[in-house]
mmCIF file with all atom_site columns, C-alpha atoms in Angstrom:
data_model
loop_
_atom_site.group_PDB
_atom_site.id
_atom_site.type_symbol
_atom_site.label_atom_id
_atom_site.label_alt_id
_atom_site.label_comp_id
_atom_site.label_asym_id
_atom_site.label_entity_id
_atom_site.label_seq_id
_atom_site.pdbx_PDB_ins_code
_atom_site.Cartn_x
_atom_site.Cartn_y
_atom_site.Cartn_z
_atom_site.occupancy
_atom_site.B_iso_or_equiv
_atom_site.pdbx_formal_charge
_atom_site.auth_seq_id
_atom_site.auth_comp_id
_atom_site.auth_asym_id
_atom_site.auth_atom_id
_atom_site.pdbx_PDB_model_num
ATOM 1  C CA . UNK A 1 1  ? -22.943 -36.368 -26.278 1.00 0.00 ? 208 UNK A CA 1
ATOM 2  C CA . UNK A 1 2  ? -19.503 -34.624 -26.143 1.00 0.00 ? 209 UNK A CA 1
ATOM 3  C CA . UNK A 1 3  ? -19.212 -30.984 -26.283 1.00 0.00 ? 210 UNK A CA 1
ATOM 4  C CA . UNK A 1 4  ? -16.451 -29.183 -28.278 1.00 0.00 ? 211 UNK A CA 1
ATOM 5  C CA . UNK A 1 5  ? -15.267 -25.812 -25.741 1.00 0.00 ? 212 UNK A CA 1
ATOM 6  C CA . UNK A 1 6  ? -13.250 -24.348 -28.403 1.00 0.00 ? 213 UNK A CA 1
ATOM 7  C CA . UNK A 1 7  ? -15.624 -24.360 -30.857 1.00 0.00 ? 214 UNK A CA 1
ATOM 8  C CA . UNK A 1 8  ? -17.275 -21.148 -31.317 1.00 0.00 ? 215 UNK A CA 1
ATOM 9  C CA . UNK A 1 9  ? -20.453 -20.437 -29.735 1.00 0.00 ? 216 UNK A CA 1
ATOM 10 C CA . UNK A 1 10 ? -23.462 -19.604 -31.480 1.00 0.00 ? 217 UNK A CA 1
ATOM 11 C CA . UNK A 1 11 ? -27.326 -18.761 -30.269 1.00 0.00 ? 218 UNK A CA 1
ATOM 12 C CA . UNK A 1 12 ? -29.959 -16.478 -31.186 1.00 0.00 ? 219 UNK A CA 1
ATOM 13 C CA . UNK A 1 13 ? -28.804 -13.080 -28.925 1.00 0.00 ? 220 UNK A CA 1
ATOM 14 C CA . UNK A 1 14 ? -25.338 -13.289 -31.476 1.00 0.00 ? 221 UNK A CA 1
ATOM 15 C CA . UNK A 1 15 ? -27.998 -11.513 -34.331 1.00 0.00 ? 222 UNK A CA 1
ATOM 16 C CA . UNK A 1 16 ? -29.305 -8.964  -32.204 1.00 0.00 ? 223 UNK A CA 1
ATOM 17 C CA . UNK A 1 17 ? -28.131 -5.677  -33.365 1.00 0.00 ? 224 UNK A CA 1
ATOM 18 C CA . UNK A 1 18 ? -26.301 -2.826  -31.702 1.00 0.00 ? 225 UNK A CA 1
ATOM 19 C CA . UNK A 1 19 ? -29.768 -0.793  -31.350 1.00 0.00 ? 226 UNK A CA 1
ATOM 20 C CA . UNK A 1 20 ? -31.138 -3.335  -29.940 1.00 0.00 ? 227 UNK A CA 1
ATOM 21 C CA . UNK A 1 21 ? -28.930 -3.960  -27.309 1.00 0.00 ? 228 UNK A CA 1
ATOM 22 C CA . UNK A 1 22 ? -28.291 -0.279  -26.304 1.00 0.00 ? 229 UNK A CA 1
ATOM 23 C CA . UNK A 1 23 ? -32.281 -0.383  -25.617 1.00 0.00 ? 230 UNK A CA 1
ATOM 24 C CA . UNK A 1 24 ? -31.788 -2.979  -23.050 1.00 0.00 ? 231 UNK A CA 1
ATOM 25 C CA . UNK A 1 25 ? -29.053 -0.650  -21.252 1.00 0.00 ? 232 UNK A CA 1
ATOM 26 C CA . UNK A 1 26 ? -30.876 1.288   -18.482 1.00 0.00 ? 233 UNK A CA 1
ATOM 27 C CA . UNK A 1 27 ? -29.745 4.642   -18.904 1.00 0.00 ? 234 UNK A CA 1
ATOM 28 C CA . UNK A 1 28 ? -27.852 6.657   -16.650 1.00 0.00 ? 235 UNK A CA 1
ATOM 29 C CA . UNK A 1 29 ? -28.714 10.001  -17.060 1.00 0.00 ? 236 UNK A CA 1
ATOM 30 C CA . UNK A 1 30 ? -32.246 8.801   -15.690 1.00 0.00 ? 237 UNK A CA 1
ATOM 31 C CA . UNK A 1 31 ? -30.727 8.384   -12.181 1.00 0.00 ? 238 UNK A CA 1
ATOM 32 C CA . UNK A 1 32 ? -29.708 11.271  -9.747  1.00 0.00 ? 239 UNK A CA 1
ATOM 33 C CA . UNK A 1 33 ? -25.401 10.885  -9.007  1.00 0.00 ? 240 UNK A CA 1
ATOM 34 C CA . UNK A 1 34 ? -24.526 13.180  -6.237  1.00 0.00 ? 241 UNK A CA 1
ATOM 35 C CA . UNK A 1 35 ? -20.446 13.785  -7.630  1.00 0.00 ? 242 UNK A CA 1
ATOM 36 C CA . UNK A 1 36 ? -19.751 14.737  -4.220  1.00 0.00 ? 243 UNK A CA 1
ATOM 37 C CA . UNK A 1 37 ? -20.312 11.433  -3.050  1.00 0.00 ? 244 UNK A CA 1
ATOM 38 C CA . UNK A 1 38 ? -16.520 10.752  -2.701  1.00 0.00 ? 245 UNK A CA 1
ATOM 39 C CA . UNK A 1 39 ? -15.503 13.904  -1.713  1.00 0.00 ? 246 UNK A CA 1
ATOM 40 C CA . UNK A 1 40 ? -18.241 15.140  1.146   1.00 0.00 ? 247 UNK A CA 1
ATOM 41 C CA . UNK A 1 41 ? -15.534 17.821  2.833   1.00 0.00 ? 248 UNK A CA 1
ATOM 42 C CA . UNK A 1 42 ? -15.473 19.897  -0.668  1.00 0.00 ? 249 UNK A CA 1
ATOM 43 C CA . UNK A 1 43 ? -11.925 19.244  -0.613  1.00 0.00 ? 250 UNK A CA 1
ATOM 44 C CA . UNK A 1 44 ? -9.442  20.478  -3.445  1.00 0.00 ? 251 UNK A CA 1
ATOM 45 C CA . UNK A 1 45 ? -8.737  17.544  -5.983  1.00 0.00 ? 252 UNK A CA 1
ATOM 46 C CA . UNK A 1 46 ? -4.643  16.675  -7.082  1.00 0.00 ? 253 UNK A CA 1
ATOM 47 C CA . UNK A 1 47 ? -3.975  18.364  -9.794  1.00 0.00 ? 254 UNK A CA 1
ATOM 48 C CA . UNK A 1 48 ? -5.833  22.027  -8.715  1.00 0.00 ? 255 UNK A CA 1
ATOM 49 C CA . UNK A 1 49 ? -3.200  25.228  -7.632  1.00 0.00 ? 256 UNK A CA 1
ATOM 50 C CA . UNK A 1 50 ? -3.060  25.151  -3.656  1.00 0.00 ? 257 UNK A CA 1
ATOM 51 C CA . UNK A 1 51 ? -1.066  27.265  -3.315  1.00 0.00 ? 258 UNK A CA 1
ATOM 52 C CA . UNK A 1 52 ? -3.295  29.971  -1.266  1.00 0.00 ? 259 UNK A CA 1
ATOM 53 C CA . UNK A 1 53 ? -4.523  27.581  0.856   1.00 0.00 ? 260 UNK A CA 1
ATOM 54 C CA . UNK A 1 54 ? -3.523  28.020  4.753   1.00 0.00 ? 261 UNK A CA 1
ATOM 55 C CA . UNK A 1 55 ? -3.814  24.620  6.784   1.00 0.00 ? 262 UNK A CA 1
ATOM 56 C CA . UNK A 1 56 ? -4.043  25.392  10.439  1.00 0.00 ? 263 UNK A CA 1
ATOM 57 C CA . UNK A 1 57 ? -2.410  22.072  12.227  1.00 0.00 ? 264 UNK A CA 1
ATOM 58 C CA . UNK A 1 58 ? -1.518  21.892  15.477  1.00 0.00 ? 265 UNK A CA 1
ATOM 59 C CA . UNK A 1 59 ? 1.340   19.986  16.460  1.00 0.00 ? 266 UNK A CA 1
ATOM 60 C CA . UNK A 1 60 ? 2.310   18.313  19.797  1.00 0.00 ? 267 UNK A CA 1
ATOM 61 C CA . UNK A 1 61 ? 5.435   18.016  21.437  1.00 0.00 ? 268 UNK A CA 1
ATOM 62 C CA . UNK A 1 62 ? 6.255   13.980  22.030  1.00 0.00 ? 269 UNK A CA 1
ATOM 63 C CA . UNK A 1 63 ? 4.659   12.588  25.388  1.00 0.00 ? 270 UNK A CA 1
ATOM 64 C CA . UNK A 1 64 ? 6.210   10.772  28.218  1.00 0.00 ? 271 UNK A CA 1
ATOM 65 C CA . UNK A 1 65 ? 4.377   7.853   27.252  1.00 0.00 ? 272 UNK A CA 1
ATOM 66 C CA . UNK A 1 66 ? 5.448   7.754   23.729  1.00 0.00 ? 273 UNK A CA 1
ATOM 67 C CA . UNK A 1 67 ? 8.403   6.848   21.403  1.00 0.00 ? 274 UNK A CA 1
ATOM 68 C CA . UNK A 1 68 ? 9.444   7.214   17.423  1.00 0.00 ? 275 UNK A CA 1
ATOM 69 C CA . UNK A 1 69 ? 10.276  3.859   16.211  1.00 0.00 ? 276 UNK A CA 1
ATOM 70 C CA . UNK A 1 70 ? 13.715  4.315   14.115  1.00 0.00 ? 277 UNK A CA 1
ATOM 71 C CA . UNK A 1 71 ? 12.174  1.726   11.820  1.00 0.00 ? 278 UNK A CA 1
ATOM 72 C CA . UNK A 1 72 ? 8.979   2.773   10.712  1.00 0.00 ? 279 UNK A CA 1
ATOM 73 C CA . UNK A 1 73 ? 9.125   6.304   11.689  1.00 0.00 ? 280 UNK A CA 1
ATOM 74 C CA . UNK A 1 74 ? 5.574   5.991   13.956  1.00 0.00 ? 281 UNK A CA 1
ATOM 75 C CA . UNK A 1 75 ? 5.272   7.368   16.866  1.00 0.00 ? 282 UNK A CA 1
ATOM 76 C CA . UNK A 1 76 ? 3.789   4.535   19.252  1.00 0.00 ? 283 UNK A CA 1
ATOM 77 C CA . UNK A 1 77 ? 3.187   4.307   23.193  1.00 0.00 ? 284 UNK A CA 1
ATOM 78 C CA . UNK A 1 78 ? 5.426   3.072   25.670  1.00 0.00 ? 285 UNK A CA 1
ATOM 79 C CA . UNK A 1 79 ? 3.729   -0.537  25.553  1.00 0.00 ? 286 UNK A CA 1
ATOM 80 C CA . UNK A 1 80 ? 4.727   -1.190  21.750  1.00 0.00 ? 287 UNK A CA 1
ATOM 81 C CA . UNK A 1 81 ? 8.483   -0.812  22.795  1.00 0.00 ? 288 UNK A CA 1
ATOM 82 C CA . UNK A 1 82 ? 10.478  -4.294  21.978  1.00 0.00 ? 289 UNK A CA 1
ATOM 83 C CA . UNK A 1 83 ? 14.257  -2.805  22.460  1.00 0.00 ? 290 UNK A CA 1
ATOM 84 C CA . UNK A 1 84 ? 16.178  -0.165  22.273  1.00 0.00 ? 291 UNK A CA 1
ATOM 85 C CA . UNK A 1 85 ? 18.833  -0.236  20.221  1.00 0.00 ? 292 UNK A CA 1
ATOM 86 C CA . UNK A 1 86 ? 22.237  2.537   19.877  1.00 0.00 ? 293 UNK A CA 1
ATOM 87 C CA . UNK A 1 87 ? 19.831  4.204   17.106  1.00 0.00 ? 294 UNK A CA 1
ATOM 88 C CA . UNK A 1 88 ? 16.677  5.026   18.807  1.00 0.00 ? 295 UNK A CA 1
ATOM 89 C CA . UNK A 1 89 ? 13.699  2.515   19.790  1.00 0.00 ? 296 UNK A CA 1
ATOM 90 C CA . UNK A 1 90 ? 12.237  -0.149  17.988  1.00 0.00 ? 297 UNK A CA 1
ATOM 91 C CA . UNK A 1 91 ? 8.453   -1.123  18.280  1.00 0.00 ? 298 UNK A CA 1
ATOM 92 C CA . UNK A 1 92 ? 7.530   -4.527  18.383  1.00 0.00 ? 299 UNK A CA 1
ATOM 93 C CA . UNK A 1 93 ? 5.684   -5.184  14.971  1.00 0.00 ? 300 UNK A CA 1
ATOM 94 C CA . UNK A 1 94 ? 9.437   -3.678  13.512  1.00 0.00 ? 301 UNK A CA 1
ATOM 95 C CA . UNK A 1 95 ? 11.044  -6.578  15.970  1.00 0.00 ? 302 UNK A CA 1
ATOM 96 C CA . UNK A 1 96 ? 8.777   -9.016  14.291  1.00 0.00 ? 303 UNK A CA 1
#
């Protein structure tokens, strides 16, 4: 027997009503959600006033061992240099 796909589809579920089908929903107050989940550090959301917030960061000077690639602005170790060109040093995914 050949079936028609475009024809519309119709079973015995199609005459169940709203109510009924909002029964069959679990409900999700009934479970506990930790919000935090997603944010374990407490951390300030975008969109809140930062502006009193002091970040303490330390920052090094560049290593011997190290180099800024003038491509991607990374700063990578001595082993990741492909050339050097008369802008700066460029690593080797850059070269690529």
């Amino acid at each position: 027997m050949a079936t028609d796909y475009d024809a519309p589809r119709k079973n015995d579920d199609d005459s169940e009503s709203i109510e009924g089908l909002k029964e069959r929903v679990p409900d999700k107050t009934t479970g506990v959600i930790d919000d935090d989940a997603d944010n374990p550090g407490s951390f300030e959301l975008a969109g809140q006033d930062l502006s009193d917030l002091d970040l303490d960061v330390v920052v090094l000077p560049p290593q011997v061992d190290e180099f800024t690639c003038v491509e991607c602005f990374l700063v990578k170790h001595r082993s990741q240099l492909d050339h050097e060109t008369k802008l700066g040093a460029i690593c080797r995914e850059c070269a690529a």
